[in-house]
XYZ file of C-alpha atoms in Angstrom:
757
model
C 0.000 0.000 0.000
C 2.481 2.638 1.029
C 5.502 3.567 3.032
C 4.459 5.823 5.922
C 6.887 8.421 7.190
C 7.695 8.395 10.873
C 7.840 12.214 10.684
C 4.367 12.779 9.278
C 3.597 15.363 11.924
C 1.070 15.501 14.732
C -2.159 13.675 14.124
C -3.604 14.647 17.475
C -2.414 16.020 20.798
C -3.497 12.886 22.662
C -1.644 10.649 20.221
C 1.516 12.693 20.672
C 1.153 12.515 24.463
C 0.738 8.751 24.429
C 3.883 8.369 22.348
C 5.808 10.310 24.953
C 4.421 8.146 27.743
C 5.149 4.875 25.979
C 7.384 4.703 22.916
C 5.805 2.946 19.994
C 7.704 -0.006 18.573
C 7.284 -1.053 14.978
C 7.236 -4.591 13.742
C 9.488 -5.709 10.934
C 6.511 -5.697 8.566
C 5.739 -2.080 9.465
C 9.317 -1.070 8.757
C 9.236 -2.767 5.352
C 5.684 -2.135 4.144
C 4.410 0.693 6.346
C 1.495 -1.271 7.819
C 0.815 -4.233 10.079
C -0.758 -7.517 9.075
C -3.615 -6.698 11.459
C -4.506 -3.792 9.159
C -5.574 -6.334 6.545
C -7.519 -8.747 8.748
C -10.913 -7.056 8.392
C -12.724 -4.628 6.154
C -12.903 -2.062 8.932
C -9.160 -2.149 9.581
C -8.483 -1.924 5.838
C -10.703 1.166 5.549
C -8.883 2.710 8.507
C -5.528 1.950 6.910
C -6.468 3.417 3.526
C -7.788 6.566 5.224
C -4.829 6.947 7.578
C -3.739 10.611 7.833
C -0.759 11.240 5.576
C 1.406 14.227 4.768
C 0.042 16.043 1.653
C 3.435 17.436 0.583
C 4.492 14.816 -1.981
C 1.001 14.730 -3.507
C 0.980 18.531 -3.792
C 4.334 18.615 -5.587
C 3.210 15.876 -8.004
C -0.024 17.791 -8.676
C 1.998 20.867 -9.540
C 4.417 18.989 -11.825
C 1.619 17.072 -13.556
C -0.326 20.251 -14.286
C 2.798 21.922 -15.672
C 3.652 18.974 -17.912
C 0.076 18.733 -19.189
C 0.043 22.452 -20.016
C 3.186 21.912 -22.084
C 1.747 18.726 -23.598
C -1.361 20.547 -24.839
C 0.753 22.740 -27.100
C 2.844 19.781 -28.255
C 1.450 16.236 -28.479
C -2.207 17.273 -28.057
C -1.670 19.416 -31.155
C -2.587 22.997 -30.274
C 0.269 24.322 -32.433
C -1.125 22.659 -35.578
C -4.804 22.451 -34.691
C -5.944 24.211 -37.881
C -4.162 21.597 -40.007
C -5.839 18.743 -38.157
C -9.411 20.015 -38.030
C -10.026 21.457 -41.483
C -13.482 23.000 -41.689
C -15.467 21.697 -44.649
C -12.594 19.607 -46.064
C -13.316 16.005 -47.148
C -11.390 14.264 -44.370
C -11.832 10.728 -43.045
C -11.610 10.605 -39.255
C -11.315 7.754 -36.781
C -13.206 8.464 -33.530
C -13.699 5.763 -30.922
C -17.457 6.199 -31.306
C -18.682 7.094 -34.780
C -21.114 9.708 -33.475
C -18.219 11.780 -32.107
C -17.276 14.566 -34.502
C -15.015 17.592 -34.087
C -16.594 20.957 -33.510
C -16.004 23.822 -35.976
C -12.353 24.818 -35.879
C -12.755 28.005 -33.842
C -14.757 26.061 -31.249
C -12.042 23.387 -31.150
C -9.621 26.128 -30.134
C -12.011 27.001 -27.308
C -11.996 23.340 -26.205
C -8.208 23.488 -26.028
C -8.360 26.751 -24.058
C -10.595 25.065 -21.467
C -8.195 22.107 -21.300
C -5.188 24.427 -20.954
C -6.831 26.483 -18.195
C -7.707 23.238 -16.426
C -4.058 22.124 -16.566
C -2.920 25.489 -15.184
C -5.549 25.262 -12.435
C -4.216 21.821 -11.476
C -0.665 23.136 -11.421
C -1.480 26.095 -9.172
C -4.131 24.283 -7.131
C -6.650 26.973 -8.068
C -10.341 25.955 -8.088
C -8.804 22.514 -7.938
C -11.708 20.174 -8.591
C -13.236 22.452 -11.200
C -9.841 22.621 -12.929
C -9.550 18.822 -12.875
C -13.038 18.540 -14.365
C -12.205 21.105 -17.077
C -9.036 19.218 -17.940
C -10.290 15.635 -18.034
C -13.616 16.374 -19.789
C -11.923 18.133 -22.699
C -8.928 15.767 -22.636
C -11.054 12.636 -22.967
C -13.137 14.297 -25.689
C -9.964 14.938 -27.709
C -8.690 11.467 -26.841
C -11.858 9.708 -28.023
C -12.060 11.914 -31.099
C -9.060 10.345 -32.824
C -7.988 6.729 -32.321
C -4.972 7.240 -34.574
C -3.263 9.209 -31.789
C -4.028 6.630 -29.112
C -1.072 5.353 -27.131
C -0.338 4.133 -23.641
C 1.074 7.340 -22.249
C -1.796 9.510 -23.528
C -4.149 7.066 -21.810
C -2.053 7.385 -18.640
C -2.418 11.182 -18.612
C -6.193 10.835 -18.803
C -6.519 8.354 -15.954
C -4.144 10.320 -13.701
C -6.281 13.398 -14.329
C -9.324 11.321 -13.357
C -7.601 10.141 -10.168
C -6.631 13.670 -9.142
C -10.210 14.918 -9.249
C -11.059 12.444 -6.470
C -7.993 13.265 -4.365
C -7.130 16.109 -2.030
C -4.287 17.372 -4.160
C -4.784 21.020 -3.168
C -3.825 20.634 0.509
C -0.205 21.667 -0.086
C 1.308 24.614 -1.981
C -1.950 25.666 -3.637
C -3.873 28.858 -4.231
C -6.937 27.161 -2.777
C -4.999 26.820 0.465
C -4.474 30.592 0.574
C -8.174 31.213 0.142
C -9.310 28.435 2.501
C -7.005 28.164 5.530
C -8.972 25.121 6.733
C -7.454 22.932 3.991
C -3.984 24.472 4.026
C -1.333 21.930 5.047
C -4.028 19.439 6.052
C -3.694 15.676 6.047
C -4.762 13.598 3.052
C -5.930 9.970 3.285
C -3.360 7.310 2.500
C -5.398 5.940 -0.418
C -4.481 9.072 -2.419
C -0.918 7.796 -2.508
C -1.932 4.148 -2.769
C -3.849 4.669 -6.007
C -1.089 6.703 -7.666
C 1.675 4.329 -6.571
C -0.316 1.290 -7.672
C -0.964 2.926 -11.039
C 2.714 3.595 -11.689
C 3.623 0.108 -10.470
C 1.139 -1.341 -12.968
C 2.584 0.743 -15.814
C 6.054 -0.654 -15.164
C 5.155 -4.208 -14.188
C 2.564 -4.965 -16.864
C 4.885 -3.458 -19.491
C 7.480 -5.960 -18.271
C 5.060 -8.877 -18.318
C 4.081 -7.968 -21.891
C 7.777 -8.064 -22.812
C 7.966 -11.730 -21.805
C 6.694 -12.314 -25.340
C 9.084 -14.517 -27.352
C 9.736 -11.770 -29.911
C 11.032 -9.419 -27.216
C 13.044 -12.044 -25.334
C 14.713 -13.185 -28.569
C 15.540 -9.588 -29.546
C 13.288 -9.009 -32.570
C 10.898 -6.317 -31.324
C 13.186 -3.259 -31.231
C 16.408 -4.474 -32.865
C 16.820 -1.252 -34.872
C 17.333 0.730 -31.662
C 20.803 -0.748 -31.209
C 22.024 1.392 -34.141
C 21.171 4.626 -32.327
C 24.081 6.744 -31.125
C 22.869 6.471 -27.529
C 24.070 2.870 -27.492
C 27.521 3.658 -28.898
C 29.218 3.262 -25.471
C 27.948 -0.324 -25.283
C 29.244 -1.064 -28.795
C 32.798 -0.515 -27.545
C 32.637 -3.849 -25.707
C 29.741 -5.645 -27.444
C 28.780 -6.283 -31.076
C 25.571 -4.648 -32.304
C 23.522 -7.854 -32.164
C 24.418 -8.392 -28.497
C 23.719 -4.728 -27.718
C 20.246 -5.297 -29.147
C 19.673 -8.569 -27.303
C 21.248 -7.798 -23.922
C 21.007 -4.019 -23.531
C 17.898 -2.977 -25.485
C 15.738 -6.033 -24.889
C 17.271 -7.694 -21.829
C 17.775 -4.581 -19.710
C 14.431 -3.137 -20.836
C 12.663 -6.304 -19.685
C 14.429 -6.441 -16.308
C 13.865 -2.746 -15.599
C 10.144 -2.858 -16.338
C 9.618 -5.991 -14.241
C 11.534 -4.682 -11.230
C 11.156 -0.872 -11.270
C 7.909 -0.817 -9.286
C 9.327 -3.086 -6.563
C 12.651 -1.247 -6.382
C 10.914 2.120 -6.026
C 8.751 0.848 -3.162
C 11.409 -0.249 -0.680
C 13.743 2.094 1.182
C 16.877 0.036 0.585
C 16.487 -0.224 -3.192
C 14.866 3.155 -3.923
C 18.102 5.111 -4.595
C 19.191 2.526 -7.169
C 15.722 2.557 -8.728
C 15.848 6.349 -9.009
C 19.106 6.137 -10.907
C 18.036 3.441 -13.353
C 14.526 4.706 -14.099
C 15.844 8.260 -14.539
C 18.517 7.034 -16.942
C 15.893 4.947 -18.749
C 13.424 7.816 -19.205
C 16.129 10.269 -20.258
C 17.201 7.801 -22.954
C 13.594 7.385 -24.081
C 13.254 11.146 -24.461
C 16.044 10.989 -27.051
C 15.080 7.686 -28.707
C 11.399 8.372 -29.354
C 9.097 11.289 -30.072
C 6.835 10.693 -27.089
C 6.429 14.224 -25.782
C 6.101 14.667 -22.022
C 5.896 10.960 -21.142
C 9.511 10.517 -19.925
C 9.223 13.668 -17.810
C 5.826 12.634 -16.422
C 7.266 9.291 -15.357
C 10.198 11.102 -13.761
C 7.690 13.233 -11.852
C 5.967 10.094 -10.515
C 9.128 8.600 -8.995
C 9.152 10.845 -5.864
C 5.647 9.579 -5.032
C 7.337 6.426 -3.734
C 9.419 8.424 -1.241
C 8.202 9.310 2.236
C 5.358 11.830 1.827
C 7.172 14.591 3.697
C 10.241 14.650 1.422
C 9.401 18.146 0.027
C 9.495 19.641 3.527
C 12.970 18.266 4.179
C 14.096 19.209 0.668
C 12.910 22.834 0.717
C 14.105 23.298 4.309
C 17.653 23.264 2.926
C 17.077 26.419 0.884
C 18.174 29.833 2.226
C 15.747 31.557 4.569
C 15.093 34.516 2.244
C 13.628 32.132 -0.345
C 11.245 30.386 2.040
C 8.401 32.791 1.307
C 8.130 31.613 -2.293
C 8.713 27.941 -1.516
C 6.331 25.281 -0.189
C 5.766 24.799 3.527
C 8.546 23.198 5.512
C 6.705 23.078 8.850
C 5.487 19.705 10.112
C 2.463 21.125 11.954
C -0.321 19.539 9.922
C -4.021 20.207 10.249
C -6.529 17.391 10.764
C -8.877 16.606 7.891
C -12.322 15.075 7.692
C -11.033 12.984 4.787
C -8.912 10.921 7.192
C -9.581 8.457 9.966
C -7.844 9.268 13.260
C -7.409 6.788 16.108
C -9.534 7.805 19.096
C -7.891 7.545 22.502
C -9.858 6.774 25.686
C -8.122 7.867 28.889
C -9.034 5.465 31.769
C -6.948 7.159 34.464
C -8.295 7.571 38.043
C -7.077 9.447 41.071
C -5.519 6.354 42.625
C -4.063 4.656 39.543
C -3.145 5.678 36.037
C -3.366 3.201 33.211
C -2.130 3.726 29.657
C -4.589 5.275 27.185
C -6.728 2.756 25.325
C -7.261 3.064 21.570
C -10.946 3.102 20.674
C -12.336 1.862 17.374
C -12.342 4.868 15.041
C -15.593 6.113 13.585
C -15.827 5.464 9.837
C -17.883 7.758 7.660
C -19.375 7.092 4.240
C -16.633 9.027 2.461
C -14.000 6.840 4.115
C -15.708 3.664 2.960
C -16.197 5.032 -0.550
C -12.516 5.962 -0.758
C -11.508 2.441 0.241
C -13.996 0.854 -2.169
C -12.739 3.026 -5.013
C -9.116 2.121 -4.245
C -9.718 -1.619 -4.211
C -11.967 -1.681 -7.286
C -9.721 0.668 -9.262
C -6.587 -1.400 -8.670
C -8.420 -4.612 -9.599
C -9.764 -2.955 -12.756
C -6.313 -1.725 -13.785
C -4.853 -5.211 -13.415
C -7.773 -6.668 -15.385
C -7.884 -4.252 -18.341
C -4.563 -5.252 -19.956
C -5.899 -8.817 -20.213
C -9.499 -8.014 -21.160
C -8.982 -8.371 -24.898
C -11.224 -11.407 -25.045
C -14.044 -8.836 -24.738
C -12.969 -6.522 -27.583
C -12.216 -9.197 -30.161
C -13.045 -6.964 -33.087
C -9.937 -4.917 -32.354
C -7.605 -7.902 -32.643
C -4.984 -7.010 -35.256
C -1.873 -9.007 -34.338
C -1.757 -6.917 -31.167
C -4.612 -7.906 -28.931
C -7.508 -5.558 -28.388
C -7.406 -1.827 -27.850
C -3.740 -0.920 -27.741
C -4.156 2.149 -25.556
C -4.692 0.472 -22.180
C -2.466 -2.577 -22.561
C 0.909 -1.147 -21.465
C 2.492 -3.275 -24.229
C 4.812 -0.393 -25.035
C 7.231 -0.880 -27.934
C 6.588 -4.635 -27.994
C 5.926 -4.616 -31.748
C 7.694 -2.961 -34.656
C 6.170 -2.997 -38.124
C 7.273 -2.307 -41.671
C 4.932 -1.951 -44.641
C 6.096 -3.175 -48.018
C 2.994 -2.775 -50.132
C -0.331 -0.921 -49.726
C -2.929 -0.980 -52.492
C -6.488 0.385 -52.389
C -8.789 -0.783 -55.166
C -12.265 0.608 -55.824
C -14.988 -0.838 -58.020
C -17.988 1.079 -59.314
C -21.014 -0.893 -58.148
C -23.039 0.055 -61.249
C -20.564 0.139 -64.123
C -18.027 -2.361 -62.775
C -15.190 0.107 -63.463
C -12.061 -0.657 -61.429
C -9.526 1.918 -60.288
C -6.935 2.593 -57.623
C -6.600 5.201 -54.883
C -3.473 6.696 -53.404
C -2.961 5.125 -49.964
C -3.994 7.632 -47.319
C -6.163 9.770 -49.589
C -8.668 11.901 -47.620
C -6.900 11.218 -44.320
C -3.968 12.597 -42.358
C -3.148 9.348 -40.554
C -1.304 6.160 -41.452
C -2.411 3.947 -38.558
C -5.523 2.714 -40.355
C -3.266 0.266 -42.209
C -2.843 -1.891 -39.097
C -6.262 -1.858 -37.412
C -9.415 -3.540 -38.628
C -11.774 -1.091 -36.900
C -10.038 1.881 -38.511
C -9.981 0.134 -41.884
C -13.746 -0.299 -41.657
C -14.185 3.383 -40.795
C -11.871 4.398 -43.639
C -13.677 2.240 -46.191
C -17.066 3.606 -45.075
C -15.774 7.162 -45.369
C -14.334 6.509 -48.850
C -17.646 5.029 -49.979
C -19.338 8.285 -48.941
C -16.778 10.549 -50.650
C -16.198 8.738 -53.956
C -19.727 9.409 -55.343
C -18.655 13.066 -55.573
C -16.207 11.865 -58.241
C -18.833 9.953 -60.279
C -18.118 6.569 -58.686
C -21.468 5.016 -57.780
C -21.978 2.492 -54.970
C -18.215 1.966 -54.580
C -16.706 -1.253 -53.335
C -13.372 -0.852 -51.528
C -10.659 -3.533 -51.345
C -7.383 -3.299 -49.425
C -4.194 -5.250 -50.102
C -1.792 -4.400 -47.268
C 1.489 -6.219 -46.597
C 3.086 -5.928 -43.172
C 6.094 -7.425 -41.424
C 5.858 -7.522 -37.636
C 9.032 -7.965 -35.597
C 11.185 -8.855 -38.625
C 8.960 -11.684 -39.895
C 7.944 -12.277 -43.497
C 5.991 -9.548 -45.243
C 2.433 -10.907 -45.317
C -1.122 -9.712 -45.838
C -2.980 -8.423 -42.824
C -6.443 -8.182 -44.473
C -8.196 -10.352 -47.031
C -7.892 -8.512 -50.380
C -10.981 -10.285 -51.758
C -13.397 -8.753 -49.236
C -15.299 -5.530 -49.904
C -14.678 -3.773 -46.589
C -17.624 -1.396 -47.135
C -20.073 -4.281 -46.865
C -17.989 -6.401 -44.485
C -19.318 -6.951 -40.979
C -17.391 -5.617 -38.007
C -18.189 -5.669 -34.306
C -15.959 -4.821 -31.353
C -17.213 -7.958 -29.598
C -16.821 -10.488 -32.430
C -13.726 -11.900 -34.175
C -12.785 -10.107 -37.375
C -13.458 -12.611 -40.195
C -11.491 -10.717 -42.875
C -8.328 -10.369 -40.788
C -5.625 -12.719 -42.051
C -3.858 -14.681 -39.283
C -0.256 -13.988 -38.381
C 1.906 -16.792 -39.773
C 3.616 -17.517 -36.469
C 4.691 -20.982 -37.651
C 7.129 -19.252 -39.988
C 8.788 -17.246 -37.184
C 11.863 -19.577 -36.998
C 12.779 -18.397 -40.500
C 14.042 -15.125 -38.977
C 17.300 -16.798 -37.996
C 17.749 -17.881 -41.611
C 17.009 -14.307 -42.755
C 20.018 -13.046 -40.836
C 22.272 -15.655 -42.443
C 21.029 -14.813 -45.942
C 21.356 -11.064 -45.438
C 24.847 -11.510 -44.021
C 25.963 -13.311 -47.181
C 24.959 -10.429 -49.500
C 27.081 -7.499 -50.603
C 26.218 -3.904 -49.705
C 24.459 -3.195 -53.008
C 22.138 -6.211 -52.976
C 18.822 -5.926 -51.153
C 16.293 -8.558 -50.202
C 12.593 -8.758 -49.254
C 11.020 -11.846 -47.678
C 7.414 -12.612 -48.635
C 4.859 -15.115 -47.310
C 1.426 -15.628 -48.850
C -1.683 -17.719 -48.331
C -2.938 -20.540 -50.596
C -5.247 -19.330 -53.350
C -3.965 -15.736 -53.298
C -1.465 -13.968 -55.515
C 0.804 -10.957 -55.389
C 0.794 -8.537 -58.320
C 4.058 -6.645 -58.415
C 5.785 -4.100 -60.642
C 9.571 -4.053 -60.850
C 10.937 -0.557 -61.277
C 13.388 0.095 -64.078
C 15.855 1.217 -61.410
C 16.013 -2.327 -60.065
C 18.260 -4.506 -62.152
C 18.876 -8.233 -61.809
C 15.677 -8.829 -59.807
C 14.933 -12.474 -59.088
C 12.398 -14.473 -57.077
C 13.555 -17.513 -55.101
C 11.154 -19.914 -53.365
C 11.920 -20.899 -49.775
C 8.850 -22.972 -48.920
C 5.676 -24.078 -50.679
C 4.966 -23.892 -54.402
C 4.336 -20.809 -56.545
C 3.405 -20.008 -60.124
C 4.918 -16.849 -61.619
C 3.132 -15.147 -64.499
C 5.065 -12.620 -66.603
C 2.116 -10.465 -67.686
C 3.477 -8.838 -70.877
C 5.173 -12.001 -72.123
C 2.145 -14.160 -71.181
C 4.430 -16.830 -69.753
C 4.013 -18.939 -66.616
C 6.696 -20.640 -64.532
C 6.178 -23.015 -61.602
C 8.818 -22.944 -58.881
C 9.529 -25.399 -56.087
C 11.593 -24.681 -52.916
C 15.166 -23.728 -53.802
C 14.333 -22.663 -57.375
C 14.498 -19.085 -58.605
C 13.692 -17.037 -61.692
C 14.645 -13.601 -62.931
C 11.730 -11.205 -63.488
C 11.931 -8.356 -66.016
C 12.339 -4.730 -64.902
C 9.789 -2.119 -65.945
C 6.995 -4.701 -66.154
C 4.306 -6.419 -64.071
C 4.383 -9.990 -62.878
C 2.144 -12.073 -60.611
C 3.146 -14.650 -58.011
C 0.422 -17.255 -57.306
C 0.588 -19.535 -54.268
C -0.498 -22.926 -55.599
C 0.549 -25.143 -52.691
C -1.786 -26.293 -49.920
C 0.293 -24.518 -47.279
C 1.487 -20.887 -47.256
C 4.336 -20.118 -49.609
C 7.534 -18.287 -48.684
C 9.799 -16.629 -51.207
C 12.214 -13.749 -51.434
C 12.984 -10.975 -53.883
C 16.685 -10.361 -54.494
C 17.541 -7.194 -56.375
C 20.099 -4.467 -56.913
C 19.159 -0.815 -57.240
C 21.348 -0.241 -60.294
C 20.536 3.466 -60.463
C 21.539 3.983 -56.835
C 24.650 1.836 -57.283
C 25.752 3.872 -60.307
C 25.071 7.106 -58.416
C 27.168 5.949 -55.464
C 29.994 5.010 -57.810
C 29.889 8.503 -59.352
C 29.816 10.052 -55.879
C 32.931 8.084 -54.929
C 34.793 9.329 -58.012
C 33.727 12.939 -57.353
C 34.818 12.689 -53.734
C 38.235 11.357 -54.716
C 38.584 14.144 -57.302
C 37.602 16.756 -54.728
C 40.202 15.417 -52.289
C 42.900 15.620 -54.955
C 41.901 19.244 -55.668
C 42.138 20.132 -51.966
C 45.509 18.382 -51.631
C 46.856 20.011 -54.759
C 47.619 16.666 -56.415
C 45.158 17.146 -59.288
C 47.163 18.589 -62.207
C 44.672 18.136 -65.041
C 42.353 21.104 -65.830
C 38.737 20.479 -64.840
C 35.933 20.608 -67.415
C 33.283 23.320 -66.839
C 30.708 20.925 -65.349
C 33.199 19.966 -62.580
C 34.331 23.517 -61.761
C 31.781 23.847 -58.884
C 33.818 21.213 -56.978
C 36.561 23.810 -56.493
C 34.175 26.310 -54.885
C 32.314 23.678 -52.867
C 33.763 24.837 -49.559
C 32.338 28.332 -50.030
C 28.722 27.318 -49.393
C 25.567 26.823 -51.432
C 26.682 28.899 -54.404
C 28.611 26.015 -55.923
C 25.559 23.774 -55.669
C 23.344 26.341 -57.377
C 25.848 26.961 -60.185
C 26.396 23.266 -60.926
C 25.032 22.369 -64.360
C 25.636 18.625 -64.129
C 22.781 16.986 -62.143
C 25.093 14.401 -60.556
C 27.512 17.105 -59.399
C 24.561 19.085 -58.004
C 23.317 16.040 -56.059
C 26.836 15.343 -54.797
C 27.305 18.883 -53.508
C 23.833 18.894 -51.979
C 24.595 15.636 -50.173
C 27.888 17.012 -48.898
C 26.191 20.130 -47.572
C 23.645 18.022 -45.723
C 26.350 15.816 -44.226
C 28.267 18.907 -43.128
C 25.159 20.336 -41.434
C 24.407 17.000 -39.779
C 27.966 16.830 -38.465
C 27.758 20.422 -37.257
C 24.538 19.691 -35.382
C 25.944 16.529 -33.824
C 29.092 18.272 -32.669
C 27.241 21.320 -31.362
C 27.787 22.223 -27.732
C 25.159 21.975 -25.021
C 24.362 25.693 -25.124
C 23.966 25.681 -28.898
C 21.668 22.638 -28.758
C 19.632 24.251 -25.992
C 19.343 27.475 -27.983
C 18.208 25.595 -31.094
C 15.676 23.587 -29.066
C 14.352 26.702 -27.322
C 13.920 28.644 -30.555
C 12.098 25.736 -32.176
C 9.723 25.330 -29.240
C 9.199 29.080 -28.972
C 7.915 29.401 -32.518
C 5.775 26.294 -32.144
C 4.134 27.525 -28.924
C 3.901 31.037 -30.334
C 1.898 29.798 -33.302
C -0.460 27.840 -31.061
C -1.273 30.801 -28.847
C -1.592 33.289 -31.714
C -3.940 30.995 -33.632
C -5.929 30.489 -30.421
C -6.238 34.266 -29.978
C -7.466 34.596 -33.576
C -10.065 31.846 -33.028
C -11.355 33.367 -29.772
C -11.617 36.771 -31.446
C -13.589 35.174 -34.286
C -16.001 33.613 -31.790
C -16.400 36.870 -29.874
C -16.816 39.447 -32.658
C -17.009 37.448 -35.872
C -14.664 36.922 -38.802
C -12.614 39.933 -39.957
C -12.072 40.759 -43.653
C -10.220 38.014 -45.520
C -7.132 40.170 -46.107
C -6.795 40.902 -42.379
C -7.257 37.233 -41.491
C -4.616 36.253 -44.057
C -2.118 38.712 -42.544
C -2.822 37.465 -39.021
C -2.316 33.814 -39.970
C 0.860 34.692 -41.874
C 2.184 36.452 -38.772
C 1.346 33.408 -36.643
C 3.120 31.133 -39.144
C 6.351 33.126 -38.973
C 9.367 30.930 -38.280
C 12.969 31.559 -37.422
C 15.073 32.482 -40.500
C 17.052 29.237 -40.450
C 13.870 27.156 -40.368
C 12.432 29.074 -43.316
C 15.603 28.537 -45.312
C 15.624 24.800 -44.645
C 11.882 24.249 -44.693
C 11.923 22.120 -47.833
C 15.115 20.266 -47.003
C 14.839 18.483 -43.692
C 18.092 17.053 -42.516
C 18.339 13.291 -42.369
C 20.770 11.201 -40.432
C 23.109 9.668 -42.987
C 23.588 6.471 -41.005
C 19.953 5.409 -40.947
C 18.530 6.789 -37.709
C 15.742 8.759 -39.355
C 13.030 6.362 -38.170
C 13.817 7.342 -34.581
């Protein structure tokens, strides 16, 4: 339940007196867990334990930090800075709400929703109109959260449930504006269950995330193998090869930390070590992933496991002249009706004094409700991650609704092929749509419920383009955790008419070919035997289906080799068919279509082997230009350069050489060099320069969000201004720093393949 500080302050004068008369001794269980086994022997004792008076200091500091982080999050991950791009008034956009009846308000009103959410976060931070602020925050937060499933993730779900918890807690008893207005709640006790719920929640986040990582893919090092190439793991590569860094450091240490972090944070002896490791872990995550405030929110939760009075001891070390602006350091706490205090009966007489006798405390309804909520909430949080047997319609190789599962980073996916085919229901005309048309998200490719929503939306929009009663078919190929690329949905099913229910299995979802998972070891051997210019794609397909593929003219020497099963390859233009058994291969022509039919009774496995001849030739030219440039710099090049190579001499002067280059290969070479130079400059930048760059970027992002919000609120208050004025105002809000404007169309990419991070 909790660790209870021995310096919590005075609960009552009588209690303090009795302690002086007879020192209290604690059992070993009390020292370790903070409660006695007798506290769990009956419902009444459990209610008393959960409502035990506790110092509000740690809860107050967490409330303040959480409100601050949520206020920052609203401008970042919640999307205030680009709200007008997301909610386009009147535009034909397909959206993915949790409930289909949920729709966004007009754009100016959406800005008002965000203002309410932002004010709620600030109110939580300052403890001002605390419960009203919590209600403002969570009502608008959950509306935004339910409005778009494509942004669902575990940490966004965590923010919402912590906001819900805070509205039921007495988080404004310490360092709050409410405490200035209402002295009766200032520095008053809070019931222990306030801490119990928060600590249990964070324990569940860590522990269930660890349990989910006991999956074979994680234990064997397939889930997040690409992370080992990140520069953060370079120190480990000094003593370990990359594959062991992935297996032992990324996957092994991640599993151990998640399984043990909650336990290590709970106990006094292990807490300092837990602080170090979880802080290091979250700081790394802030650099590895674009997950907003999540690492910092988790860092803010760690002190909740300390003794509740830690802020008093911490701020007491500050100079006296700062105390006025800092939280309370006094230990004189006020009693609270939210807590249960032990009642003492004094049985002394004139002739003989006996020790005070503890009476059974009086339990009120609010105390019982707090205990009931605590018990039911913890049970519910342990149940939800394993409740996917209820929401079977959401089963898409990751079980159920992803957002409450805590299966963080357990799966990595790559998409090789996405094709959307429409058929006119009246004329029979067949055509193709660009993947992602009419939507701003890409997550629909992996989730059956979103695919159904997308198909329904497309069927409503396509009649505007003279396509009557459209049928929509999806052919999507996905590799999960480095397996074969395979179909995730049945390409023969019209998704518009297909049935879908959140409580029934999805009949048009193709099963994951887990029996082929052992092939991944063979993949590594095959890839290791290839040269740097040869690339390979592993494909698995179901009996009775076929893959239609087009080989680009850039890809020379492309061949198909069968690994398992039996396939028939049709060269469309040549009207030829070839049947291949395991171990056989055939070369397919470039610049033409071919089809691969699975004709065996079991799934077929085959691989494409190809060389990007255009890229290989370009790299060869780049190598020659680089060698020539080095000879020019060293003064060893004696031959006069032709005009098209003259820009190589002036390459060190800046972009002018790139602009003046007439040869397209020379222009690409100089452009690539400039990018590499800028990447190197950014990597080698000092801490102050990085901080300045980060600050400027965030400033302009936040600036845009607040300016656009001001425009929207003005529009709601007095109406739309003339179009020219509105255009000038939006242009002013869109203003960026000069460097960002110059590089707006050329985003720097990491040359060693870290761009996916």
